[in-house]
Amino acid sequence: MQELKPIYTVSTDCQDCYKCLRECPVKAVKVSSGSASVVHELCISCGHCLNVCPQGAKRYRSDVQLASNTISKYKAMGRKVAASIAPSFISEFSDLPVSSFIKAIKMLGFDIVSETALGAEQVSAATVKYLQQEKPDVCISSACPVMVEFIKKYYPSQAGRIAPMFSPLLVHCRMLKKIYGEDAAVVFIGPCAGKKLEADSNPDLLNASITFEELRGWLDAEGITPRHLPENMERFSPNRASNGALYPVEGGMLSGIKQGCSSVESSYASFSGIENVRKVLEDLENNEPPSPLFLELLACEGGCINGPLVSDKKKLLSGRANVLNYANYRKDSITDSPEVETRGEYRIEPVIPAEHRPAQIKKALEKVGKYSTEDELNCGCCGYDTCRNFANAMLSGKAEPSMCVGNMRKIAASKLDSVISALPCGIIIADSGSRVVESNRKFAELMGEDNLAVYQSCGGLNGASLEKVVPFDYYFKQVIEKENGFIEKEISSETGILNVQIFTIEKNQLVGCIAQDITEPAVEKEHIISKAQEVMDQNLDTVKKIAHLLGENAAASEDILNSIIKNSKKTGVKK
């Protein structure tokens, strides 16, 4: 069985919306047969797709069972199991006394409950020492694993500027093993999908990573209700964090390192949100800073309190306040030097964009109806910023022609026009404003020479006032207001006696009409009905598929054709 990655797609729930692709900051999505899957080699595990997928097709891997099995396994061997709690817990569980929160986690079987923020303090101390001794021109914080992944893959020229330290979590794991035994197990609990990637990459330090959401579900499954637990003497082990508790808010890390460095040694800046960070990195690619610079870069806007897996994304302000109020910040509590080894190495794995020849790009663009630069709308509906980026993605096997909504809409409209034009009976469709939306030549012929002349000179009757085209427009008005309205009449015209069937296509929006000359020979009428059905049968399936791909954009095409078929069968041939 293939190993399940931290973020994946449930293909049966994917509904052709491509929202994950539009929102993915690195376009780590491949669309095949209408289903959008995660390309793990490109993914930075930011978890943004988990929040934006309207169908819930994007999921993260649950590691609760792994955490539970770890507890059972290690306890059976007489080893300790520690829970490393992300400092954003105080924002996520602000309604709980800290002692009750700790007690609830211990009731799951953990021996030790400790703050990841302790590892953050070690990283701050190591960073101060590094800035003082190495004096780098630019130093980028290693605290956010998503940012580290982003830089390694997409800005490899800046990867050498990442501080040579492990993340606070991995350093905390080292601390816990030093205190409670090298054979102790560690499970992280927090709001970040990227931590699952850290667990996969560092199994010797971190056994599992679960989210706050997973923790809530685990507690519920065990019948543990933290808010019902009385306040007690439970405390974080080995002690409560101080400045490290500020790490989950933007600028929090800077508070712990500024005091250790002279203001003339480095300038400090904090940026959060991947798109903001991208601008910073682009700036670094093109410009050297005039003085030494330390950058705290965070993937989530506002910091970890706004992580992808927090329960309430609206608590950005109150969440920050909770963190600041909880943090036991003291200038004199800043660690002078790290107590454990913080150094870590990062393997740079740059994503090398595929390069395609101009002739290949041109051919790919032609597949989606782009024959000139004027055809390239760059609307972004496919998920890519430009049509050429989309063409590159198609050539790389990450995208399909059907993702171009503009082209599919044109195909749907063209197909509908073809179907209606090919029908041997008269067809007209009007909107609620009594304007012609669509018609065929046969209908113009049945309405007389004047209408036929207009049809021929204007290429159709589209946009014409209904009352100027048909002498029975009042029947259309009667039908438009009914959900399933239907009127059948025999009406005299200058060409003969017409059997007209007027019916609702979309309530209060569209109404259609099928007209046949009943003075024609019966054999001819039979042929008309047979031919009409043949044309519809040949074309309906294609239009339905197009309409499905476009969703609301072309649903009217399917409704129109279904209505025409339904109503052409209602009365059959008039003798």
Coordinates of C-alpha atoms in Angstrom, one line a residue:
M1 CA 0.0 0.0 0.0
Q2 CA 1.4 3.4 -1.0
E3 CA 2.3 5.7 1.9
L4 CA -0.3 8.4 2.5
K5 CA 1.2 11.9 2.2
P6 CA 0.2 14.7 4.7
I7 CA -2.3 16.2 2.2
Y8 CA -4.2 14.4 -0.4
T9 CA -7.4 14.4 -2.5
V10 CA -10.5 12.2 -2.3
S11 CA -11.1 12.0 -6.0
T12 CA -14.7 11.0 -5.8
D13 CA -15.5 14.2 -3.9
C14 CA -13.6 16.5 -6.4
Q15 CA -16.2 18.5 -8.4
D16 CA -14.3 20.1 -11.3
C17 CA -14.1 23.5 -9.6
Y18 CA -10.3 23.9 -9.7
K19 CA -10.4 26.2 -6.7
C20 CA -7.5 24.4 -5.0
L21 CA -5.4 25.1 -8.1
R22 CA -6.4 28.8 -8.3
E23 CA -5.5 29.2 -4.6
C24 CA -2.4 27.0 -4.4
P25 CA 0.6 29.4 -4.1
V26 CA 2.9 26.9 -5.9
K27 CA 0.4 25.2 -8.3
A28 CA 1.2 21.8 -6.8
V29 CA -2.0 20.4 -8.3
K30 CA -2.5 18.1 -11.2
V31 CA -5.9 17.8 -13.0
S32 CA -6.6 14.6 -14.7
S33 CA -10.1 13.4 -15.8
G34 CA -11.5 16.4 -14.0
S35 CA -10.0 15.4 -10.6
A36 CA -7.4 17.7 -8.9
S37 CA -4.7 15.7 -7.1
V38 CA -1.8 17.0 -5.0
V39 CA 1.6 16.8 -6.7
H40 CA 3.6 16.0 -3.6
E41 CA 7.0 16.8 -5.2
L42 CA 5.8 20.3 -5.6
C43 CA 3.7 20.7 -2.5
I44 CA 5.0 22.7 0.5
S45 CA 2.3 21.4 2.9
C46 CA 1.0 24.9 3.7
G47 CA -2.5 23.4 4.0
H48 CA -4.3 26.3 2.2
C49 CA -6.1 23.9 -0.1
L50 CA -7.7 22.3 3.0
N51 CA -9.4 25.6 3.8
V52 CA -10.5 26.6 0.3
C53 CA -11.9 23.3 -1.1
P54 CA -15.7 23.8 -1.2
Q55 CA -16.4 20.0 -1.4
G56 CA -13.9 18.9 1.3
A57 CA -12.1 16.8 -1.2
K58 CA -8.7 17.9 0.1
R59 CA -7.9 16.1 3.3
Y60 CA -5.0 15.8 5.6
R61 CA -3.8 12.4 6.9
S62 CA -5.0 11.5 10.3
D63 CA -2.2 10.3 12.6
V64 CA -4.3 9.7 15.7
Q65 CA -4.0 5.9 15.4
L66 CA -0.3 6.2 14.9
A67 CA -0.1 8.4 18.1
S68 CA -2.3 6.0 20.0
N69 CA -0.2 3.0 18.9
T70 CA 3.0 4.8 19.8
I71 CA 1.7 5.3 23.4
S72 CA 0.8 1.6 23.7
K73 CA 4.1 0.4 22.2
Y74 CA 6.4 2.6 24.2
K75 CA 4.6 2.2 27.5
A76 CA 4.8 -1.6 27.0
M77 CA 8.5 -1.2 26.8
G78 CA 8.6 1.0 29.9
R79 CA 9.5 4.2 27.9
K80 CA 8.2 7.7 28.2
V81 CA 5.8 9.3 25.7
A82 CA 5.7 13.1 25.5
A83 CA 3.2 15.5 23.9
S84 CA 4.8 18.6 22.4
I85 CA 2.1 21.3 22.5
A86 CA 2.3 24.1 19.9
P87 CA 2.3 27.6 21.6
S88 CA -0.9 28.5 19.7
F89 CA -2.8 26.2 22.0
I90 CA -3.7 29.1 24.2
S91 CA -5.6 30.7 21.2
E92 CA -7.2 27.4 20.2
F93 CA -8.3 26.4 23.7
S94 CA -8.7 29.8 25.2
D95 CA -11.9 28.6 27.0
L96 CA -10.0 26.0 29.1
P97 CA -7.9 26.3 32.2
V98 CA -4.4 25.3 31.2
S99 CA -4.3 22.7 34.0
S100 CA -7.5 21.0 32.7
F101 CA -6.1 21.0 29.2
I102 CA -2.9 19.3 30.4
K103 CA -4.9 16.8 32.4
A104 CA -7.1 15.8 29.4
I105 CA -4.0 15.1 27.3
K106 CA -2.4 13.0 30.0
M107 CA -5.7 11.0 30.2
L108 CA -5.0 9.9 26.7
G109 CA -1.9 8.1 28.0
F110 CA 0.9 10.7 27.6
D111 CA 3.4 10.8 30.4
I112 CA 4.7 14.3 29.7
V113 CA 3.0 17.3 28.4
S114 CA 5.4 20.0 27.3
E115 CA 5.4 23.3 25.4
T116 CA 7.0 23.4 22.0
A117 CA 7.9 27.0 22.9
L118 CA 10.8 25.7 25.0
G119 CA 12.4 24.5 21.8
A120 CA 11.7 28.0 20.4
E121 CA 13.7 29.6 23.2
Q122 CA 16.6 27.3 22.3
V123 CA 16.3 28.3 18.7
S124 CA 16.3 32.0 19.6
A125 CA 19.4 31.6 21.7
A126 CA 21.2 29.7 18.9
T127 CA 20.1 32.4 16.4
V128 CA 21.5 35.2 18.5
K129 CA 24.8 33.4 18.8
Y130 CA 24.8 32.7 15.1
L131 CA 24.1 36.4 14.2
Q132 CA 26.8 37.6 16.5
Q133 CA 29.5 35.1 15.5
E134 CA 28.8 34.5 11.8
K135 CA 27.5 38.0 10.9
P136 CA 25.6 36.8 7.8
D137 CA 24.3 39.5 5.4
V138 CA 20.9 38.0 5.4
C139 CA 19.6 35.4 7.9
I140 CA 16.1 33.7 7.4
S141 CA 14.4 32.1 10.3
S142 CA 14.1 28.3 10.2
A143 CA 11.1 28.3 12.6
C144 CA 8.4 27.7 10.0
P145 CA 8.8 24.3 8.2
V146 CA 6.5 25.5 5.4
M147 CA 8.7 28.5 4.7
V148 CA 11.8 26.3 4.7
E149 CA 10.2 23.9 2.2
F150 CA 9.0 26.9 0.1
I151 CA 12.5 28.4 -0.1
K152 CA 14.3 25.0 -0.7
K153 CA 12.0 24.2 -3.6
Y154 CA 11.2 27.6 -5.2
Y155 CA 13.9 30.0 -4.1
P156 CA 17.0 27.7 -3.8
S157 CA 19.3 30.6 -4.3
Q158 CA 18.1 31.9 -0.9
A159 CA 18.3 28.5 0.8
G160 CA 21.8 29.1 2.0
R161 CA 20.5 32.1 4.0
I162 CA 18.2 29.9 6.2
A163 CA 19.6 29.8 9.7
P164 CA 21.4 26.5 10.2
M165 CA 19.1 25.3 13.0
F166 CA 16.3 22.8 13.2
S167 CA 12.8 24.1 13.8
P168 CA 11.6 24.8 17.4
L169 CA 9.7 21.5 17.3
L170 CA 12.6 19.3 16.4
V171 CA 14.8 21.1 18.9
H172 CA 12.1 20.5 21.5
C173 CA 12.2 16.9 20.6
R174 CA 15.9 16.8 21.3
M175 CA 15.3 18.6 24.6
L176 CA 12.7 16.0 25.7
K177 CA 14.9 13.1 24.8
K178 CA 17.8 14.6 26.7
I179 CA 15.6 15.1 29.8
Y180 CA 13.4 11.9 29.7
G181 CA 15.6 9.5 27.8
E182 CA 16.8 9.1 24.2
D183 CA 14.4 6.3 23.8
A184 CA 11.4 8.5 24.7
A185 CA 8.7 9.1 22.0
V186 CA 7.3 12.5 21.1
V187 CA 4.0 13.4 19.5
F188 CA 3.3 17.0 18.3
I189 CA -0.1 18.6 18.7
G190 CA -0.8 21.8 16.8
P191 CA -2.5 23.7 14.0
C192 CA 0.0 23.0 11.2
A193 CA -0.1 20.5 8.3
G194 CA 3.6 21.1 7.7
K195 CA 4.5 19.4 11.0
K196 CA 3.3 16.1 9.5
L197 CA 5.9 16.5 6.9
E198 CA 8.5 17.1 9.6
A199 CA 7.4 13.9 11.3
D200 CA 7.8 12.0 8.1
S201 CA 11.2 13.4 7.5
N202 CA 12.6 13.0 11.0
P203 CA 11.1 9.8 12.5
D204 CA 14.1 9.4 14.9
L205 CA 13.0 12.7 16.6
L206 CA 9.3 13.0 16.1
N207 CA 7.0 9.9 16.1
A208 CA 3.8 11.5 15.0
S209 CA 2.1 14.9 14.5
I210 CA -1.6 15.5 15.0
T211 CA -3.7 18.6 14.7
F212 CA -5.9 20.3 17.3
E213 CA -8.9 19.0 15.3
E214 CA -7.6 15.5 15.6
L215 CA -7.0 16.0 19.4
R216 CA -10.6 17.1 19.9
G217 CA -11.8 14.0 18.0
W218 CA -9.5 11.8 20.0
L219 CA -10.7 13.2 23.3
D220 CA -14.3 12.8 22.2
A221 CA -13.7 9.2 21.2
E222 CA -12.3 8.5 24.6
G223 CA -15.1 10.2 26.4
I224 CA -12.9 12.9 27.8
T225 CA -14.4 16.4 28.2
P226 CA -11.7 18.9 29.2
R227 CA -14.1 21.6 30.2
H228 CA -15.7 19.2 32.8
L229 CA -12.3 18.5 34.4
P230 CA -11.7 20.5 37.6
E231 CA -8.7 22.8 37.8
N232 CA -5.8 20.9 39.3
M233 CA -2.1 21.0 39.9
E234 CA -1.0 19.8 36.5
R235 CA 1.7 21.9 34.9
F236 CA 3.8 21.8 31.7
S237 CA 7.0 19.8 32.0
P238 CA 9.8 20.4 32.7
N239 CA 8.7 24.0 33.2
R240 CA 6.6 26.7 31.6
A241 CA 7.9 28.5 28.5
S242 CA 8.6 32.2 28.6
N243 CA 9.6 34.2 25.4
G244 CA 9.1 31.2 23.2
A245 CA 5.4 31.4 23.8
L246 CA 5.3 34.4 21.5
Y247 CA 6.4 32.5 18.4
P248 CA 2.9 31.8 17.1
V249 CA 2.2 35.5 16.3
E250 CA 3.9 37.6 13.6
G251 CA 7.0 39.2 15.1
G252 CA 7.0 36.9 18.1
M253 CA 10.4 35.4 17.4
L254 CA 11.9 38.8 17.0
S255 CA 11.0 39.6 20.7
G256 CA 13.3 36.8 21.8
I257 CA 16.4 37.7 19.7
K258 CA 16.5 41.5 19.6
Q259 CA 17.5 41.7 23.2
G260 CA 20.4 39.5 22.6
C261 CA 21.8 41.5 19.6
S262 CA 22.8 45.1 19.4
S263 CA 20.6 47.1 17.1
V264 CA 23.7 47.9 15.0
E265 CA 24.4 44.3 14.3
S266 CA 21.2 43.4 12.4
S267 CA 18.0 44.8 11.3
Y268 CA 14.9 42.8 12.0
A269 CA 11.8 42.3 9.9
S270 CA 8.8 39.9 10.1
F271 CA 6.5 39.0 7.1
S272 CA 3.7 36.5 7.1
G273 CA 1.6 35.0 4.3
I274 CA 3.1 33.2 1.4
E275 CA 2.4 35.9 -1.2
N276 CA 4.0 38.5 1.0
V277 CA 7.0 36.3 1.6
R278 CA 7.2 35.7 -2.1
K279 CA 7.6 39.4 -2.7
V280 CA 10.3 39.6 0.0
L281 CA 12.3 36.7 -1.6
E282 CA 11.9 38.2 -5.1
D283 CA 13.3 41.4 -3.7
L284 CA 16.3 39.5 -2.2
E285 CA 16.8 37.8 -5.6
N286 CA 17.3 41.2 -7.2
N287 CA 18.7 43.4 -4.5
E288 CA 21.2 43.1 -1.7
P289 CA 20.2 44.7 1.6
P290 CA 22.3 47.7 2.6
S291 CA 22.9 46.2 6.1
P292 CA 22.7 42.9 7.8
L293 CA 19.2 41.6 8.0
F294 CA 17.3 39.0 10.0
L295 CA 13.9 37.8 8.5
E296 CA 11.2 36.1 10.4
L297 CA 9.1 34.5 7.6
L298 CA 5.8 32.7 8.4
A299 CA 3.6 30.9 5.9
C300 CA 0.3 31.8 7.6
E301 CA -0.9 35.4 7.7
G302 CA -0.7 36.7 11.2
G303 CA 1.3 33.6 12.3
C304 CA 0.5 30.1 13.6
I305 CA -2.6 31.3 15.4
N306 CA -4.0 31.5 11.9
G307 CA -2.7 28.1 10.9
P308 CA -4.7 26.0 8.3
L309 CA -6.1 23.7 10.9
V310 CA -7.2 26.1 13.6
S311 CA -10.9 25.7 14.4
D312 CA -11.9 29.4 14.1
K313 CA -10.2 31.5 11.4
K314 CA -11.9 34.6 12.7
K315 CA -10.0 34.7 16.0
L316 CA -6.9 36.4 14.5
L317 CA -7.1 39.5 16.8
S318 CA -8.3 37.7 19.9
G319 CA -6.0 34.9 19.3
R320 CA -3.0 37.2 19.2
A321 CA -4.2 38.9 22.4
N322 CA -4.5 35.5 24.1
V323 CA -0.9 34.6 23.1
L324 CA 0.5 38.0 24.3
N325 CA -1.4 37.7 27.6
Y326 CA -0.3 34.1 28.2
A327 CA 3.4 34.6 27.3
N328 CA 5.5 35.0 30.4
Y329 CA 7.8 37.5 28.7
R330 CA 10.7 38.9 30.6
K331 CA 13.8 40.5 29.1
D332 CA 16.0 38.8 31.7
S333 CA 14.6 35.4 30.8
I334 CA 16.2 35.2 27.4
T335 CA 18.4 32.2 27.2
D336 CA 22.1 33.2 26.6
S337 CA 23.1 30.0 24.8
P338 CA 21.3 26.8 23.8
E339 CA 21.3 23.9 26.1
V340 CA 20.9 21.3 23.4
E341 CA 22.2 20.9 19.9
T342 CA 20.1 23.0 17.6
R343 CA 22.0 22.7 14.3
G344 CA 20.3 21.0 11.5
E345 CA 20.9 20.6 7.8
Y346 CA 18.4 21.0 5.0
R347 CA 18.6 19.2 1.7
I348 CA 17.9 21.6 -1.1
E349 CA 15.5 20.1 -3.6
P350 CA 14.7 22.8 -6.1
V351 CA 11.7 22.5 -8.4
I352 CA 13.0 22.9 -11.9
P353 CA 10.2 24.3 -14.2
A354 CA 9.7 22.4 -17.4
E355 CA 10.8 24.4 -20.5
H356 CA 8.8 24.0 -23.7
R357 CA 9.6 25.4 -27.1
P358 CA 7.5 28.3 -28.5
A359 CA 6.1 26.0 -31.2
Q360 CA 4.8 23.6 -28.5
I361 CA 3.3 26.4 -26.5
K362 CA 1.5 27.7 -29.7
K363 CA 0.1 24.3 -30.4
A364 CA -1.1 23.8 -26.9
L365 CA -2.8 27.2 -27.0
E366 CA -4.5 26.3 -30.2
K367 CA -6.1 23.3 -28.5
V368 CA -8.1 25.8 -26.3
G369 CA -9.0 28.2 -29.1
K370 CA -6.1 30.6 -28.6
Y371 CA -4.8 31.4 -32.1
S372 CA -3.4 34.9 -31.4
T373 CA -2.4 37.0 -28.4
E374 CA -5.8 38.7 -28.6
D375 CA -7.4 35.3 -27.8
E376 CA -5.3 35.0 -24.6
L377 CA -7.7 36.4 -22.1
N378 CA -5.5 35.5 -19.0
C379 CA -8.8 35.3 -17.0
G380 CA -7.4 32.9 -14.5
C381 CA -10.5 30.7 -14.4
C382 CA -8.3 27.6 -15.2
G383 CA -6.3 28.3 -12.0
Y384 CA -3.2 29.7 -13.8
D385 CA -2.4 33.4 -14.0
T386 CA -1.9 33.4 -17.8
C387 CA -2.9 31.3 -20.8
R388 CA 0.7 30.6 -21.5
N389 CA 1.3 29.2 -17.9
F390 CA -1.8 27.1 -18.6
A391 CA -0.3 25.9 -21.8
N392 CA 2.9 25.0 -20.0
A393 CA 0.9 23.0 -17.4
M394 CA -0.9 21.1 -20.2
L395 CA 2.4 20.2 -21.8
S396 CA 3.7 19.1 -18.4
G397 CA 0.7 16.8 -17.9
K398 CA -0.7 18.9 -15.1
A399 CA -3.7 20.4 -16.9
E400 CA -6.4 19.5 -19.4
P401 CA -7.9 21.5 -22.3
S402 CA -11.3 21.3 -20.6
M403 CA -10.1 23.5 -17.8
C404 CA -10.3 26.5 -20.1
V405 CA -13.8 27.8 -19.2
G406 CA -13.8 30.5 -21.9
N407 CA -13.1 27.9 -24.6
M408 CA -15.5 25.4 -23.2
R409 CA -18.2 28.0 -23.1
K410 CA -17.6 28.8 -26.8
I411 CA -17.8 25.1 -27.6
A412 CA -21.0 24.7 -25.7
A413 CA -22.6 27.7 -27.4
S414 CA -21.4 26.6 -30.8
K415 CA -22.7 23.1 -30.2
L416 CA -26.1 24.4 -29.1
D417 CA -26.2 26.6 -32.2
S418 CA -25.4 23.6 -34.4
V419 CA -28.1 21.5 -32.8
I420 CA -30.8 24.1 -33.1
S421 CA -29.8 25.1 -36.6
A422 CA -29.9 21.4 -37.8
L423 CA -33.4 20.8 -36.5
P424 CA -36.0 20.6 -39.3
C425 CA -38.7 22.2 -37.1
G426 CA -38.8 25.9 -36.0
I427 CA -37.1 26.7 -32.7
I428 CA -37.0 30.0 -30.8
I429 CA -35.9 30.8 -27.2
A430 CA -36.8 34.0 -25.5
D431 CA -35.8 35.6 -22.1
S432 CA -38.0 37.2 -19.4
G433 CA -37.6 40.6 -21.2
S434 CA -39.3 39.2 -24.3
R435 CA -36.0 39.3 -26.3
V436 CA -34.9 36.5 -28.6
V437 CA -32.0 34.5 -27.2
E438 CA -31.7 31.9 -29.9
S439 CA -33.6 30.8 -33.0
N440 CA -33.1 28.8 -36.2
R441 CA -33.7 29.6 -39.9
K442 CA -36.7 27.3 -40.0
F443 CA -38.5 29.4 -37.4
A444 CA -37.8 32.6 -39.4
E445 CA -39.2 30.9 -42.5
L446 CA -42.4 29.9 -40.7
M447 CA -42.8 33.5 -39.4
G448 CA -42.8 35.0 -42.9
E449 CA -40.6 36.6 -45.5
D450 CA -39.8 39.7 -43.4
N451 CA -38.4 37.7 -40.5
L452 CA -36.5 35.5 -42.9
A453 CA -34.9 38.6 -44.5
V454 CA -33.9 39.9 -41.1
Y455 CA -32.5 36.4 -40.1
Q456 CA -30.4 36.3 -43.3
S457 CA -29.1 39.9 -43.1
C458 CA -28.3 39.8 -39.3
G459 CA -27.2 36.2 -39.1
G460 CA -30.2 35.4 -36.8
L461 CA -32.9 37.0 -34.8
N462 CA -30.9 37.2 -31.5
G463 CA -31.8 40.3 -29.5
A464 CA -34.9 41.1 -31.5
S465 CA -38.1 42.0 -29.7
L466 CA -40.4 39.0 -29.5
E467 CA -43.5 40.9 -30.4
K468 CA -42.0 41.9 -33.7
V469 CA -41.1 38.3 -34.5
V470 CA -44.2 36.3 -33.5
P471 CA -47.8 37.3 -33.5
F472 CA -48.5 35.2 -30.4
D473 CA -45.9 36.7 -28.0
Y474 CA -48.5 37.0 -25.2
Y475 CA -48.4 33.2 -24.8
F476 CA -44.7 33.4 -24.0
K477 CA -45.5 35.9 -21.2
Q478 CA -48.0 33.5 -19.8
V479 CA -45.5 30.6 -19.7
I480 CA -42.5 32.5 -18.4
E481 CA -44.0 33.0 -15.0
K482 CA -44.8 29.3 -14.4
E483 CA -42.4 26.7 -13.2
N484 CA -43.4 24.1 -15.7
G485 CA -45.6 26.1 -17.9
F486 CA -46.8 24.6 -21.2
I487 CA -49.1 25.9 -23.9
E488 CA -50.0 24.2 -27.2
K489 CA -51.9 26.1 -29.9
E490 CA -52.7 25.9 -33.6
I491 CA -52.1 29.3 -35.1
S492 CA -52.6 30.7 -38.6
S493 CA -49.7 32.3 -40.3
E494 CA -48.9 33.6 -43.7
T495 CA -47.1 30.3 -44.4
G496 CA -49.8 28.0 -43.2
I497 CA -51.3 26.6 -40.0
L498 CA -48.7 26.2 -37.2
N499 CA -48.7 23.8 -34.3
V500 CA -46.8 25.7 -31.6
Q501 CA -45.7 24.3 -28.3
I502 CA -44.4 26.9 -25.8
F503 CA -42.8 25.7 -22.6
T504 CA -40.7 26.8 -19.6
I505 CA -36.9 26.2 -19.8
E506 CA -36.0 28.1 -16.7
K507 CA -38.7 29.7 -14.5
N508 CA -38.9 33.4 -14.9
Q509 CA -35.8 33.3 -17.1
L510 CA -36.1 31.4 -20.3
V511 CA -39.0 30.1 -22.4
G512 CA -38.8 28.0 -25.6
C513 CA -41.1 27.3 -28.6
I514 CA -41.3 24.5 -31.2
A515 CA -43.3 25.4 -34.3
Q516 CA -44.4 23.0 -37.1
D517 CA -46.5 23.6 -40.2
I518 CA -49.3 21.0 -39.9
T519 CA -50.4 21.7 -43.5
E520 CA -47.4 19.8 -44.7
P521 CA -47.9 16.2 -45.8
A522 CA -48.0 13.7 -42.9
V523 CA -45.0 11.8 -44.3
E524 CA -43.0 14.9 -44.2
K525 CA -44.0 15.6 -40.7
E526 CA -43.0 12.1 -39.6
H527 CA -39.7 12.8 -41.3
I528 CA -39.3 16.1 -39.4
I529 CA -39.9 14.5 -36.0
S530 CA -37.6 11.6 -36.8
K531 CA -34.8 13.9 -38.1
A532 CA -35.2 16.2 -35.1
Q533 CA -34.8 13.3 -32.7
E534 CA -31.8 11.9 -34.7
V535 CA -30.0 15.3 -34.5
M536 CA -30.7 15.7 -30.8
D537 CA -29.6 12.2 -30.0
Q538 CA -26.3 12.7 -31.8
N539 CA -25.5 16.0 -30.1
L540 CA -27.1 16.0 -26.7
D541 CA -24.5 13.8 -25.0
T542 CA -21.7 16.1 -26.1
V543 CA -23.4 19.2 -24.9
K544 CA -24.3 17.6 -21.6
K545 CA -20.6 16.8 -21.0
I546 CA -19.6 20.3 -21.8
A547 CA -22.3 21.7 -19.6
H548 CA -21.2 19.5 -16.7
L549 CA -17.6 20.7 -17.1
L550 CA -18.7 24.3 -17.0
G551 CA -21.2 23.9 -14.2
E552 CA -23.4 26.9 -13.9
N553 CA -21.7 28.7 -16.8
A554 CA -23.4 26.4 -19.4
A555 CA -26.1 24.6 -17.5
A556 CA -28.6 26.5 -19.7
S557 CA -27.4 24.5 -22.7
E558 CA -28.4 21.3 -21.1
D559 CA -31.7 22.7 -19.9
I560 CA -32.6 24.0 -23.3
L561 CA -31.9 20.8 -25.1
N562 CA -33.8 18.7 -22.5
S563 CA -36.7 21.0 -22.8
I564 CA -36.8 20.9 -26.6
I565 CA -36.7 17.0 -26.5
K566 CA -39.3 16.8 -23.8
N567 CA -41.8 19.1 -25.5
S568 CA -41.2 17.8 -29.0
K569 CA -42.5 14.4 -27.8
K570 CA -45.5 15.7 -25.9
T571 CA -48.0 15.7 -28.7
G572 CA -46.4 13.9 -31.5
V573 CA -47.5 14.5 -35.1
K574 CA -50.8 16.3 -35.8
K575 CA -52.9 14.6 -38.4

